[in-house]
Coordinates of C-alpha atoms in Angstrom, one line a residue:
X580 CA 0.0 0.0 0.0
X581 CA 2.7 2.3 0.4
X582 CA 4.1 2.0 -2.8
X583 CA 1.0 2.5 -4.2
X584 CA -0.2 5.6 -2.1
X585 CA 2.9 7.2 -2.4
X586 CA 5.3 8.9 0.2
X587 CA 4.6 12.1 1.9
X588 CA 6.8 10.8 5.3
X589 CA 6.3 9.1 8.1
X590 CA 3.3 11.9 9.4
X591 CA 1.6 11.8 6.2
X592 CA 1.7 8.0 5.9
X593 CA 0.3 7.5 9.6
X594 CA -2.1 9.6 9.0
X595 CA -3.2 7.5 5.7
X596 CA -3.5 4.8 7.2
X597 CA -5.4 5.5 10.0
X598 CA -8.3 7.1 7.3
X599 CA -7.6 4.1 5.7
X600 CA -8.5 2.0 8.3
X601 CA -11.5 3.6 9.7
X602 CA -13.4 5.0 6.6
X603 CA -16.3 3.9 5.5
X604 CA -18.1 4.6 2.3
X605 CA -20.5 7.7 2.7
X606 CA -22.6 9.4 -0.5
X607 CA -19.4 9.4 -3.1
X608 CA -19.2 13.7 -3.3
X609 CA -17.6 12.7 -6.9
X610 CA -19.2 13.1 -10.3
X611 CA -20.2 9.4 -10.4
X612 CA -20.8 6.7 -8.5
X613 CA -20.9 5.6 -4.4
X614 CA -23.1 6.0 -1.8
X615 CA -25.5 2.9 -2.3
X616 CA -27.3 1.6 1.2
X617 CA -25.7 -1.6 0.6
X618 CA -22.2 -1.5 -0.5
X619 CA -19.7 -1.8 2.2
X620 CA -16.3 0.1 3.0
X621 CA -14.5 0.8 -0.6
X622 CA -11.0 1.6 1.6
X623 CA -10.0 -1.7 2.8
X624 CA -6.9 -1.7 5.1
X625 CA -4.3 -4.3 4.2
X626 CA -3.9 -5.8 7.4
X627 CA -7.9 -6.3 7.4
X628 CA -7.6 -9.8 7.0
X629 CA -4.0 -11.9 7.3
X630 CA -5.8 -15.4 6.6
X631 CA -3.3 -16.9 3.6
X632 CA -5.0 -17.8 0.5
X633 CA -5.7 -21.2 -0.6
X634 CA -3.9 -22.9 -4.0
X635 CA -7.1 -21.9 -5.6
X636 CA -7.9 -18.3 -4.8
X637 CA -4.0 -18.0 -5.7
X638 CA -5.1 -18.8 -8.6
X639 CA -8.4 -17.3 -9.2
X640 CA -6.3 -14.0 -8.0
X641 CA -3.5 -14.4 -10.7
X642 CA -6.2 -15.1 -13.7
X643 CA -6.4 -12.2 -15.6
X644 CA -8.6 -10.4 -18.5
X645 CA -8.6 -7.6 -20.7
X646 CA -8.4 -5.1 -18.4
X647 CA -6.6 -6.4 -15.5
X648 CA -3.6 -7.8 -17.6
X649 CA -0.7 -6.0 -16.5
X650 CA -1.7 -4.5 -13.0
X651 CA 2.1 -3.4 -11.8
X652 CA 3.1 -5.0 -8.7
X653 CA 2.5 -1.7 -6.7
X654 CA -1.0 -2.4 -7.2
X655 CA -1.5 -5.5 -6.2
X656 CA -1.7 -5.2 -2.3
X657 CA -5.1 -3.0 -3.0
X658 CA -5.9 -5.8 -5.0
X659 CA -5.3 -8.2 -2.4
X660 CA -7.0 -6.3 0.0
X661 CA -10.0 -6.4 -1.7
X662 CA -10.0 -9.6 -2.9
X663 CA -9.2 -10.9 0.2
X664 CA -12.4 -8.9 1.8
X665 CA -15.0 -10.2 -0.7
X666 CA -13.6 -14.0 -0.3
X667 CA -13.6 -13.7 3.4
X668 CA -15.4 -10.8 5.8
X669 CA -16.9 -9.3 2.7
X670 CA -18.4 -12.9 1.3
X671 CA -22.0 -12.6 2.1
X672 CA -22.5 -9.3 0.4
X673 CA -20.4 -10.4 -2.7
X674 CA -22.8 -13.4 -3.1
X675 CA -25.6 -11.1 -3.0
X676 CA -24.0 -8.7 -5.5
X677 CA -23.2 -12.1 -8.0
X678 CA -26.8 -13.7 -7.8
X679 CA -28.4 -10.3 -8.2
X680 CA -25.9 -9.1 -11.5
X681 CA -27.4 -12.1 -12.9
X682 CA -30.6 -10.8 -14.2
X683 CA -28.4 -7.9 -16.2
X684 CA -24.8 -9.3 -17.1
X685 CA -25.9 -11.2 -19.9
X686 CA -27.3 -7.6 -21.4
X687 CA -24.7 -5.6 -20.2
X688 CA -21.9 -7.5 -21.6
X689 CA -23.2 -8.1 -24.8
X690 CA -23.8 -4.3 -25.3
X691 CA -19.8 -4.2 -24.4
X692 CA -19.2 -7.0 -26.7
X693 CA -20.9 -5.3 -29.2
X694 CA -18.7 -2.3 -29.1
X695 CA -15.9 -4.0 -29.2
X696 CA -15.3 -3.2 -25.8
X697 CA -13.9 -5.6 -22.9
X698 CA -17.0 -7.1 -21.5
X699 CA -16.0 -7.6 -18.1
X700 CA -16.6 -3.6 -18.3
X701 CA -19.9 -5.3 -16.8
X702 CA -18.5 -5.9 -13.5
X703 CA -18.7 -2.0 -13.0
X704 CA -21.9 -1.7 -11.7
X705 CA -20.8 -4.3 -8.9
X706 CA -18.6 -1.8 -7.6
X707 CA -21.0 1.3 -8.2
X708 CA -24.6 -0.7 -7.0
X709 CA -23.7 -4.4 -6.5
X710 CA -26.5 -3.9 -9.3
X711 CA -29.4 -2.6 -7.4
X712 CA -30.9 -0.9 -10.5
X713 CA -33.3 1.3 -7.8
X714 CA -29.6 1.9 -5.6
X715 CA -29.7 6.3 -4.8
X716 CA -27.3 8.1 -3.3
X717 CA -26.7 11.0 -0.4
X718 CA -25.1 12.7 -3.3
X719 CA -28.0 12.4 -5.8
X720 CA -26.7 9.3 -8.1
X721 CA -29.0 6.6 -8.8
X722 CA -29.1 3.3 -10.5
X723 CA -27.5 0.6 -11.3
X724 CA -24.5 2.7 -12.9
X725 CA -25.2 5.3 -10.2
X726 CA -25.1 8.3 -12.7
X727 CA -25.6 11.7 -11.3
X728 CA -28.4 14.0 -12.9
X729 CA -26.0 15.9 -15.3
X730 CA -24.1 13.0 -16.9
X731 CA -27.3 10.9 -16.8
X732 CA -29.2 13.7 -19.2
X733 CA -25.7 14.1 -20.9
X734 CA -25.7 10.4 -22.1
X735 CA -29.2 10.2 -22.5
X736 CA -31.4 9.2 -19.9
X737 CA -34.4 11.3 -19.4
X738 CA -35.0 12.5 -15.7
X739 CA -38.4 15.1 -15.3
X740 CA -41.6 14.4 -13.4
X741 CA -42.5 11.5 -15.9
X742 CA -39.8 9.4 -15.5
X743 CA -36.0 9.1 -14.3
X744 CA -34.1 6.8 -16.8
X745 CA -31.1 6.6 -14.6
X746 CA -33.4 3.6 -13.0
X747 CA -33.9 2.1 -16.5
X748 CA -31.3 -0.6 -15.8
X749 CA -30.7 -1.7 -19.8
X750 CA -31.0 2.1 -21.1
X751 CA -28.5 2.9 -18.0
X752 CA -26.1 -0.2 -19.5
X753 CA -26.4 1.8 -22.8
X754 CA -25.5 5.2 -21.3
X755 CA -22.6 4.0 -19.8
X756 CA -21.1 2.0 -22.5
X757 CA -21.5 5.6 -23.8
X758 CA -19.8 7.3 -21.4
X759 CA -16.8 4.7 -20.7
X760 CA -16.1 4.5 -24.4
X761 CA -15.5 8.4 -24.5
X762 CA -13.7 7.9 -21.6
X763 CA -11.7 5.5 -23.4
X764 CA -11.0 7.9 -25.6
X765 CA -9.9 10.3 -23.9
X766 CA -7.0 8.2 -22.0
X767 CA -6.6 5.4 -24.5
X768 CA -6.2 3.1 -21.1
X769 CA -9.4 1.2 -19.4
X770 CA -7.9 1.4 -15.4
X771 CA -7.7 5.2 -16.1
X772 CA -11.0 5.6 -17.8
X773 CA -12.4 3.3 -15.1
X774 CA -10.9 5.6 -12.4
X775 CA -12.1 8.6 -14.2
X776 CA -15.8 7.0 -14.4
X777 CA -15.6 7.4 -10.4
X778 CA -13.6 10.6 -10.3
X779 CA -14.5 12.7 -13.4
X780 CA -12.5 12.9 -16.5
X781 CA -11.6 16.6 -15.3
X782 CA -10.0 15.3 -12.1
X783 CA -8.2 12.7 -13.8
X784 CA -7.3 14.7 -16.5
X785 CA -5.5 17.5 -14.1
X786 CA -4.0 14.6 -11.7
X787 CA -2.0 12.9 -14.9
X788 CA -0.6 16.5 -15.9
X789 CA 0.0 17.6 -12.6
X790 CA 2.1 13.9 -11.6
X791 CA 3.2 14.1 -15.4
X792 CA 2.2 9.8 -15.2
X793 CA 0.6 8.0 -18.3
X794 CA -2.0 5.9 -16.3
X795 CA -3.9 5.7 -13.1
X796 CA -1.4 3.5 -11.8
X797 CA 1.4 5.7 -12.0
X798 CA -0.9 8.5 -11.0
X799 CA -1.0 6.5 -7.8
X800 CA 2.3 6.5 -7.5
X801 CA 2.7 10.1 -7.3
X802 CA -0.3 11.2 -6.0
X803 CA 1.5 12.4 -3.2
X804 CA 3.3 15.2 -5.1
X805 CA 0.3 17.1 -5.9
X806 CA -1.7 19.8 -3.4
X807 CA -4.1 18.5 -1.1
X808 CA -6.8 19.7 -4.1
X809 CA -5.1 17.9 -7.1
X810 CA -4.7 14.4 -5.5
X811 CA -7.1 11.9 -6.1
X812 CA -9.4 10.8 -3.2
X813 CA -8.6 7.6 -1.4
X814 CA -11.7 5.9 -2.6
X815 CA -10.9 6.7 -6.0
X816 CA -7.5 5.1 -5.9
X817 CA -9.2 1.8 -4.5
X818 CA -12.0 1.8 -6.8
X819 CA -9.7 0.3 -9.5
X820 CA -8.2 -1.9 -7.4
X821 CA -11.7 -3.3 -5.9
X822 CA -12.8 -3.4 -9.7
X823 CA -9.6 -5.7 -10.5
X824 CA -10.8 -7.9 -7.5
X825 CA -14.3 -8.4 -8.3
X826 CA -13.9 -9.0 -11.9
X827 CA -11.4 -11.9 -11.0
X828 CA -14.0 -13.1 -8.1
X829 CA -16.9 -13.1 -10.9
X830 CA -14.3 -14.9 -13.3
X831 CA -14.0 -17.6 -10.9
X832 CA -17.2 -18.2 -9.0
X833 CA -17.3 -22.1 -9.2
X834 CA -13.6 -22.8 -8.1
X835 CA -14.1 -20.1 -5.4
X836 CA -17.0 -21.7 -4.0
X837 CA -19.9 -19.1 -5.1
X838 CA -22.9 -20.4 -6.6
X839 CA -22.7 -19.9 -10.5
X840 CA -23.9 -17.0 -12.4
X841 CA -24.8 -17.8 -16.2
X842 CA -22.8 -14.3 -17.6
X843 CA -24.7 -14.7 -21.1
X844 CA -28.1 -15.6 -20.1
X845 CA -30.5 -12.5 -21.1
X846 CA -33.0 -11.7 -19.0
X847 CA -36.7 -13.2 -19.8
X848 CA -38.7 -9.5 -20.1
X849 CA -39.9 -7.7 -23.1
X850 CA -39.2 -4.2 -24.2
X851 CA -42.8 -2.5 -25.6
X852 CA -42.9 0.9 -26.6
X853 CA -45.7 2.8 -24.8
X854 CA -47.4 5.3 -26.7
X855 CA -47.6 9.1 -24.7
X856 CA -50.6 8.9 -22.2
X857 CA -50.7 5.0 -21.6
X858 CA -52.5 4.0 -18.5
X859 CA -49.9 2.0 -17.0
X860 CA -52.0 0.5 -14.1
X861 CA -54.0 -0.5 -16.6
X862 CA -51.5 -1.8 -18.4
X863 CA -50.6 -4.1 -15.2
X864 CA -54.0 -5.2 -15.1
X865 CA -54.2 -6.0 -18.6
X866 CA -51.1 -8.1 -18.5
X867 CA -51.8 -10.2 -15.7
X868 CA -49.5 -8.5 -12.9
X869 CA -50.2 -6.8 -9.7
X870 CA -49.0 -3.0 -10.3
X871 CA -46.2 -3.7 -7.5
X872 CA -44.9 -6.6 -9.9
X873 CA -44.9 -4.2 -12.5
X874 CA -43.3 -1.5 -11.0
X875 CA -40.6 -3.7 -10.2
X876 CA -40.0 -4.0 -13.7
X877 CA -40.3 -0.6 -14.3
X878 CA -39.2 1.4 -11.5
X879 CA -38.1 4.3 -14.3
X880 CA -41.8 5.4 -14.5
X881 CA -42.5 7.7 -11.6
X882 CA -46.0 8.0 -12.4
X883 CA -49.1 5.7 -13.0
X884 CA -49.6 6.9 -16.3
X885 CA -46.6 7.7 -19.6
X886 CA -45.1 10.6 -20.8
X887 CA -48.1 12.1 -22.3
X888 CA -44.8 14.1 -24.9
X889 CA -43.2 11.0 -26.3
X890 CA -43.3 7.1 -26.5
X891 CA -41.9 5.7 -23.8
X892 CA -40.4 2.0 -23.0
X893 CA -41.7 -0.4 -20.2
X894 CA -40.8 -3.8 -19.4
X895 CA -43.2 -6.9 -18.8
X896 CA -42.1 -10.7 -18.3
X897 CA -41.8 -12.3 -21.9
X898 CA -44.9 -14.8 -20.7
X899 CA -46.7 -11.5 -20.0
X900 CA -45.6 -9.6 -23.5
X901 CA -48.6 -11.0 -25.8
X902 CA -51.4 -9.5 -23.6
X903 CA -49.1 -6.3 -22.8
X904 CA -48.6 -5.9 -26.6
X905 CA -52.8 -6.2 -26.9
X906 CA -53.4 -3.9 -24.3
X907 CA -50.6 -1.5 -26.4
X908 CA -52.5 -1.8 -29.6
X909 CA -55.8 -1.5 -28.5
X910 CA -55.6 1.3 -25.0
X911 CA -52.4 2.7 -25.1
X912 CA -52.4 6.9 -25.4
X913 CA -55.8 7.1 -23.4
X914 CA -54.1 10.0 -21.9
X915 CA -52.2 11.8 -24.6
X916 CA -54.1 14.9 -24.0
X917 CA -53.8 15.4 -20.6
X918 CA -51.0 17.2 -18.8
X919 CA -49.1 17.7 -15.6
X920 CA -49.9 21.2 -13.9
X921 CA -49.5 22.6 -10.8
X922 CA -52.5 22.8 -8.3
X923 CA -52.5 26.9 -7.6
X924 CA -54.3 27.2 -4.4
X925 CA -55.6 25.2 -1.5
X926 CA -59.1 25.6 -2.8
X927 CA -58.6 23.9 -5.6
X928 CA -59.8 20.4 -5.7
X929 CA -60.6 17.3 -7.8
X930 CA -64.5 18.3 -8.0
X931 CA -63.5 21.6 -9.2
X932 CA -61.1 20.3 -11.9
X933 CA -63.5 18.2 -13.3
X934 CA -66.3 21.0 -14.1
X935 CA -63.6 22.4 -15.6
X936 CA -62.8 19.9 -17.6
X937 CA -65.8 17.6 -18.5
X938 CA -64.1 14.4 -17.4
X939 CA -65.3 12.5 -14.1
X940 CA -63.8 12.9 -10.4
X941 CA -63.0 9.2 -10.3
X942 CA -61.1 9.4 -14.2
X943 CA -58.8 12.4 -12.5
X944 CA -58.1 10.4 -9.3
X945 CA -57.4 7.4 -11.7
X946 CA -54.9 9.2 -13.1
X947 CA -53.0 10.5 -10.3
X948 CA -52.7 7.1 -8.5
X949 CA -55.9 7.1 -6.8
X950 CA -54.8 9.9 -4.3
X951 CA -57.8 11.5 -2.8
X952 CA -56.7 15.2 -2.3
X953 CA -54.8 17.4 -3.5
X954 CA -52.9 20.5 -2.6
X955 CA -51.3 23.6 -3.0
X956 CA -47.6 23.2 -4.7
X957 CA -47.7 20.0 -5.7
X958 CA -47.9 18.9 -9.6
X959 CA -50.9 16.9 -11.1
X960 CA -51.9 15.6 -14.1
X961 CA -55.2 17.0 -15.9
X962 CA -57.3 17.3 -19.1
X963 CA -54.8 19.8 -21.1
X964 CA -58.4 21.7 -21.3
X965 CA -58.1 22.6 -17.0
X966 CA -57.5 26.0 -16.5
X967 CA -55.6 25.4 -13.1
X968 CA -55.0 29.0 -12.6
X969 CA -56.7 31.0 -9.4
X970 CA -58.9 32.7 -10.9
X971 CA -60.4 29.7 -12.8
X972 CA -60.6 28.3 -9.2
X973 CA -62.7 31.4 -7.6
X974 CA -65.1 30.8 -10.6
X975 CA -65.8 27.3 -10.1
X976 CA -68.9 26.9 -8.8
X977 CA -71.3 24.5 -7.3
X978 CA -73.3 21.6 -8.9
X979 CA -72.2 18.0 -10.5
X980 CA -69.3 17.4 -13.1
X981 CA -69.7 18.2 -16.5
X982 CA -70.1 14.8 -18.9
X983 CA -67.1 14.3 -21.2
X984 CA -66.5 16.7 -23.6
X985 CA -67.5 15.3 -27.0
X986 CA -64.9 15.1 -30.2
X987 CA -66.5 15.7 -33.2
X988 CA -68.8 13.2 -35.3
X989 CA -66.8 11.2 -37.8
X990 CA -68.7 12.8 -40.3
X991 CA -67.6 16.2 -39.6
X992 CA -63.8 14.7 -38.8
X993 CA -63.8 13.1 -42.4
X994 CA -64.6 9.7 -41.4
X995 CA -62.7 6.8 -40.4
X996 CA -58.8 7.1 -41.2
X997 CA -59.5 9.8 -43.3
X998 CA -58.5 13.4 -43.5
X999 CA -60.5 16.5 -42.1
X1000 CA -58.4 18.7 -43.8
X1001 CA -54.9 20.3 -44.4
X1002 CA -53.0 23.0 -41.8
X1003 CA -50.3 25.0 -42.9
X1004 CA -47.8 25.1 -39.9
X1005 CA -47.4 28.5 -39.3
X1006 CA -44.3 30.8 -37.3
X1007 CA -44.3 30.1 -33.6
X1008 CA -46.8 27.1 -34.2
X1009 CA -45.8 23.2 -32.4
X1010 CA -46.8 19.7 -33.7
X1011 CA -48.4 19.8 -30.2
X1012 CA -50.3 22.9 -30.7
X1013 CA -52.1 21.6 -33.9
X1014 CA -52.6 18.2 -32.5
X1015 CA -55.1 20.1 -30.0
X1016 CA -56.3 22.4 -31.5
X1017 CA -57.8 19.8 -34.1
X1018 CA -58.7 17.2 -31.1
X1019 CA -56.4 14.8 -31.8
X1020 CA -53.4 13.3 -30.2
X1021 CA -49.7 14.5 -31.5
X1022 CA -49.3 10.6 -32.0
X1023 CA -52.0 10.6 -34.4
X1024 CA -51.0 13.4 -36.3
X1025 CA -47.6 12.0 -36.1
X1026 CA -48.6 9.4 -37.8
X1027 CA -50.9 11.2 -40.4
X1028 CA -48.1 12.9 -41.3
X1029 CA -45.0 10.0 -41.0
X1030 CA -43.1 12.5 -38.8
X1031 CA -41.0 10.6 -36.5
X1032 CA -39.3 13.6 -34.7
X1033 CA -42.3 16.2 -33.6
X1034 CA -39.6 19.1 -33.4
X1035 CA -38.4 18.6 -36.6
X1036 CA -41.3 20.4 -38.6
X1037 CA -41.1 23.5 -40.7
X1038 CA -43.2 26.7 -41.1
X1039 CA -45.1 26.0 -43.9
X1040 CA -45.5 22.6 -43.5
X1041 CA -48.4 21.0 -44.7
X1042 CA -50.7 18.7 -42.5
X1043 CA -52.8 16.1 -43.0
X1044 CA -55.5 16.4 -39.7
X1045 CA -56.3 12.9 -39.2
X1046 CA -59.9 11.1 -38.9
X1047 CA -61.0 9.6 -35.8
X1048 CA -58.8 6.4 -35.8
X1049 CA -56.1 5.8 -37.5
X1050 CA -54.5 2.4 -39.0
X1051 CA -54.0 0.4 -35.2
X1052 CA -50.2 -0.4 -36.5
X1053 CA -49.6 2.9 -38.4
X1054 CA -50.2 4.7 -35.3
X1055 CA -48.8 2.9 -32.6
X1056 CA -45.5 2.6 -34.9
X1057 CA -45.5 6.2 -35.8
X1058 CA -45.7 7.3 -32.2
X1059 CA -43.1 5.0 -31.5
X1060 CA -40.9 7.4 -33.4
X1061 CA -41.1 5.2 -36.6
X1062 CA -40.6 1.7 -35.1
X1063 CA -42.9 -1.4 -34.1
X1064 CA -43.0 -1.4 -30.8
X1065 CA -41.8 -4.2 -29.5
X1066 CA -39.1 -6.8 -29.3
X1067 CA -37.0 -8.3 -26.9
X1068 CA -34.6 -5.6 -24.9
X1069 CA -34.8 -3.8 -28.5
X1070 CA -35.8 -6.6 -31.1
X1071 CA -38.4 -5.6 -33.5
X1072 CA -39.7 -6.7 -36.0
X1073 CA -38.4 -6.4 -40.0
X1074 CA -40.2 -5.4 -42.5
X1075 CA -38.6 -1.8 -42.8
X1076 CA -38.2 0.3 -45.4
X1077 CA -35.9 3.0 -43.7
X1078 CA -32.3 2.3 -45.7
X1079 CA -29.1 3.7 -45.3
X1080 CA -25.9 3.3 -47.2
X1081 CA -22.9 2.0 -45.2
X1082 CA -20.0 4.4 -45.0
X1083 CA -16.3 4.4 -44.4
X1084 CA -15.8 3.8 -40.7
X1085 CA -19.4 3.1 -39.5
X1086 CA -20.2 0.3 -37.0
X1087 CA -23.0 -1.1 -36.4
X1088 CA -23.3 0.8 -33.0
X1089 CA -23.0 4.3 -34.5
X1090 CA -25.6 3.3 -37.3
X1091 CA -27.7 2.3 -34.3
X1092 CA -27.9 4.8 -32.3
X1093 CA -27.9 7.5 -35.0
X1094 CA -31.5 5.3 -36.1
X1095 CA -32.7 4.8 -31.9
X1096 CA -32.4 0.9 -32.7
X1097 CA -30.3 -2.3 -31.4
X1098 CA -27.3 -3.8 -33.0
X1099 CA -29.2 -6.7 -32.8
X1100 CA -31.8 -5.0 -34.3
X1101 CA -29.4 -4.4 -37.6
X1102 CA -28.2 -7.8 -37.5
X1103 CA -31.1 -9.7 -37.4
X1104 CA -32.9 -7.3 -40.3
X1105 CA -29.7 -7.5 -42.5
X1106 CA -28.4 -10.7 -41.8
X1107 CA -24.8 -9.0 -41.2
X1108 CA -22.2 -8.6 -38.4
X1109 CA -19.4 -6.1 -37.8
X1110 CA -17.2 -8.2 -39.2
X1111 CA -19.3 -8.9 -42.8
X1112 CA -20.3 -5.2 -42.8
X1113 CA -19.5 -3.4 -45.7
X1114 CA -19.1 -0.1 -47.0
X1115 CA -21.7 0.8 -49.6
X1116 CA -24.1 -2.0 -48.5
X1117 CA -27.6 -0.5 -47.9
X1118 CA -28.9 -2.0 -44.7
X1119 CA -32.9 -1.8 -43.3
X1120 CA -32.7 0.7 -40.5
X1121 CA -36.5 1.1 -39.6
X1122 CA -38.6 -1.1 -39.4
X1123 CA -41.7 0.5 -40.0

């Protein structure tokens, strides 16, 4: 440990070792990861535990992968240490963290795999979570990958008062593959990227100038010639090492007397694509589960109903997925038009919102989780029709709820399917804005119009306003953003006819994510891997 920590004299160094022997892990201040209820100490003293290692955890300890391939001997008693911990004091909680990764390995490394990056990348969110995809911290991370608000949004996972992505535990496997590839990048070495995934790439970035070092390992080294600012934190300088030590643990689960984990089995649940304004308790109901079974599969939605703004995902048991899907197809967008707003005054209340909007008390409470009251501050969600302002409230009067407002007839809408009539989008005018002030939902005109991004519309414009219903497919696949909704973490269906033209230096993960669809998604419609890809070959990218 000394060698690693580096030498600031015999003060500095008894003071070091006394943190590091009675520190434990609190919220993680850093840009990244820590804090989780259920981890234990990340700074493990070395004379922790002095029991000798068998032959075979020798040799489980000496096995090595991509990553942990040339770990300099300065390193390896923080390796020790932490290996030693997990195999011995630390052995309950690493069985719990093995058994548990199981229901995401298999996704997570075969999103690595299909980067080319080193799969057991997946052992990460051991360290962060021990793969509690709900884990939070003091310091505001959450997730499985414990990303903080700003890196979360960064990478692309949607936190507002619909949803919080961050607990979407394959869309969180996505974002960080994001992240530690461009991490990768930036230090063309996985320990250091690894390091800076807990640290920040800034503080790594300033600690390898200041120590003039060309990894985290030498950083280590010389930690102890930067100021008190510049140095990297203790915990940061063992996260690498307890990484090291779980990924050789996880490597070696059988000979070191764990029960077995099956790394590539993918987990049995179906990714559906809800369309904005599904009734999600509902959907439980309709799929056979009790709405705390669901949730558990979907702890990402914060609310009973979707995103009544875009198409959304939600996860059901693959025995559950054919009466999801029906449910999908036949109820989802009940809600499109309605809205969260925030209740103005105490005198507000659900009787008053719903002569003010034509819908029924119990439909409002339905909505909101079946809460009874409401009050002052807080956000609801209402017809997009409710005036929620105060004034609106001091005019409410006495008497019963209105009955649901009517749309119009099919006859004056154009019939079934068909059009009413054509809107020229005007300066200052939304997709959302036409959708109500025609009556329809911004998934149907989506899908009148085959616009797959709602943002991306032009003054000008011309729009078809749709009929009453639309095509059931057409519509649920247009407000899907262009895709069939379903498929298995990300299959859909083929069919498309979306192309694009293969160019010099794409992948099949850059083509991917510029089209919001799976590698496997590409393979399986084009019967092609990365390694039969070719440039010019025009590959199905939709599959509309």
């Amino acid at each position: 440990m000394k060698a690693f920590c580096g030498k600031r004299g015999s003060g500095h160094l008894l003071l070091l070792c006394a943190v590091l022997a009675t520190l434990l892990l609190s919220a993680c201040s850093s840009r990244q990861g820590g804090g989780q209820s259920d981890m234990p100490a990340l700074l493990i003293p070395e004379n922790e535990d002095s029991e000798p290692l068998t032959s075979t955890e020798v040799a489980a300890l000496k096995s090595t992968g991509q990553i942990d391939r040339n770990v300099p001997a300065s390193a390896m008693p923080a390796v020790t240490a932490q290996y030693k911990h997990f195999l011995h004091k630390g052995r309950r909680t690493m069985e719990i963290f093995s058994q548990r990764s199981g229901n995401y390995l298999g996704y997570a490394r075969r999103v690595f795999r299909s980067r080319g990056m080193p799969e057991e990348l997946a052992y990460l969110a051991i360290v962060e979570s021990g793969y509690r995809a709900d884990a939070k911290s003091r310091a505001g991370a959450a997730g499985a990958w414990q990303f903080m608000p700003y890196t979360g949004m960064k990478y692309g996972l949607t936190q507002d008062w619909w949803m919080d992505e961050r607990l979407d535990p394959y869309k969180a496997t996505e974002a960080a593959a994001d992240y530690l590839q461009k991490l990768y990048g930036d230090f063309r070495d996985w320990p250091t990227a690894i390091a800076a995934y807990n640290a920040g790439e800034g503080k790594m970035r300033r600690a390898k100038e200041g120590t003039g070092a060309r990894n985290f390992y030498e950083v280590c080294e010389r930690n102890a010639r930067l100021d008190d600012k510049a140095q990297l934190r203790p915990e940061t300088m063992q996260y690498v090492p307890r990484f090291v030590a779980i990924s050789k643990i996880m490597r070696n689960l059988g000979p070191l007397g764990f029960a077995p984990v099956n790394h590539d089995a993918m987990p049995q649940v179906e990714r559906l694509t809800a369309r904005p304004g599904t009734d999600l308790m509902a959907l439980s109901k309709a799929s056979g589960m009790s709405w705390s079974d669901f949730q558990s599969y979907n702890m990402h939605h914060l609310q009973p109903i979707s995103s009544t703004e875009r198409s959304t995902f939600v996860y059901v048991p693959r025995v559950r997925s054919a009466q999801a899907q029906a449910f999908l197809q036949r109820s989802g967008g009940a809600y499109a038009s309605w809205r969260p707003a925030r209740v103005a005054t105490s005198a507000d209340s659900w009787d008053k919102i719903a002569r003010r909007s034509g819908v029924s008390v119990a439909q409002l409470r339905a909505a909101n989780g079946g809460k009874s009251k409401i009050y002052r501050g807080e956000t609801v969600l209402v017809p997009r029709s409710a005036d929620m302002s105060e004034r609106a409230v001091a005019a409410a009067g006495g008497g019963k709820a209105a009955p649901a407002a009517k749309r119009p007839s099919r006859a004056k809408r154009g019939g079934e399917g068909s059009p009413v009539g054509v809107h020229v989008l005007a300066s200052g005018e939304t997709l959302y804005g036409v959708a109500r002030k025609y009556g329809v939902s911004l998934g149907e005109l989506q899908a009148a119009n085959d616009i797959d991004n709602p943002g991306k519309v032009r003054v000008g414009q011309k729009l078809r306003i749709p009929g009453a219903k639309q095509s059931a497919g057409r519509a649920i696949a247009q407000a899907a953003g262009g895709k069939n909704p379903s498929g298995s973490l990300g299959k859909r269906k083929s069919g498309g006819s979306k192309t694009y033209v293969v160019k010099a230096n794409d992948s099949l993960w850059n083509i991917a994510r510029q089209y919001n669809v799976s590698v496997d998604d590409l393979k399986r419609w084009n019967d092609v891997d990365e390694r039969s890809l070719r440039v010019g070959a025009t590959l199905v990218v939709s599959a509309r």
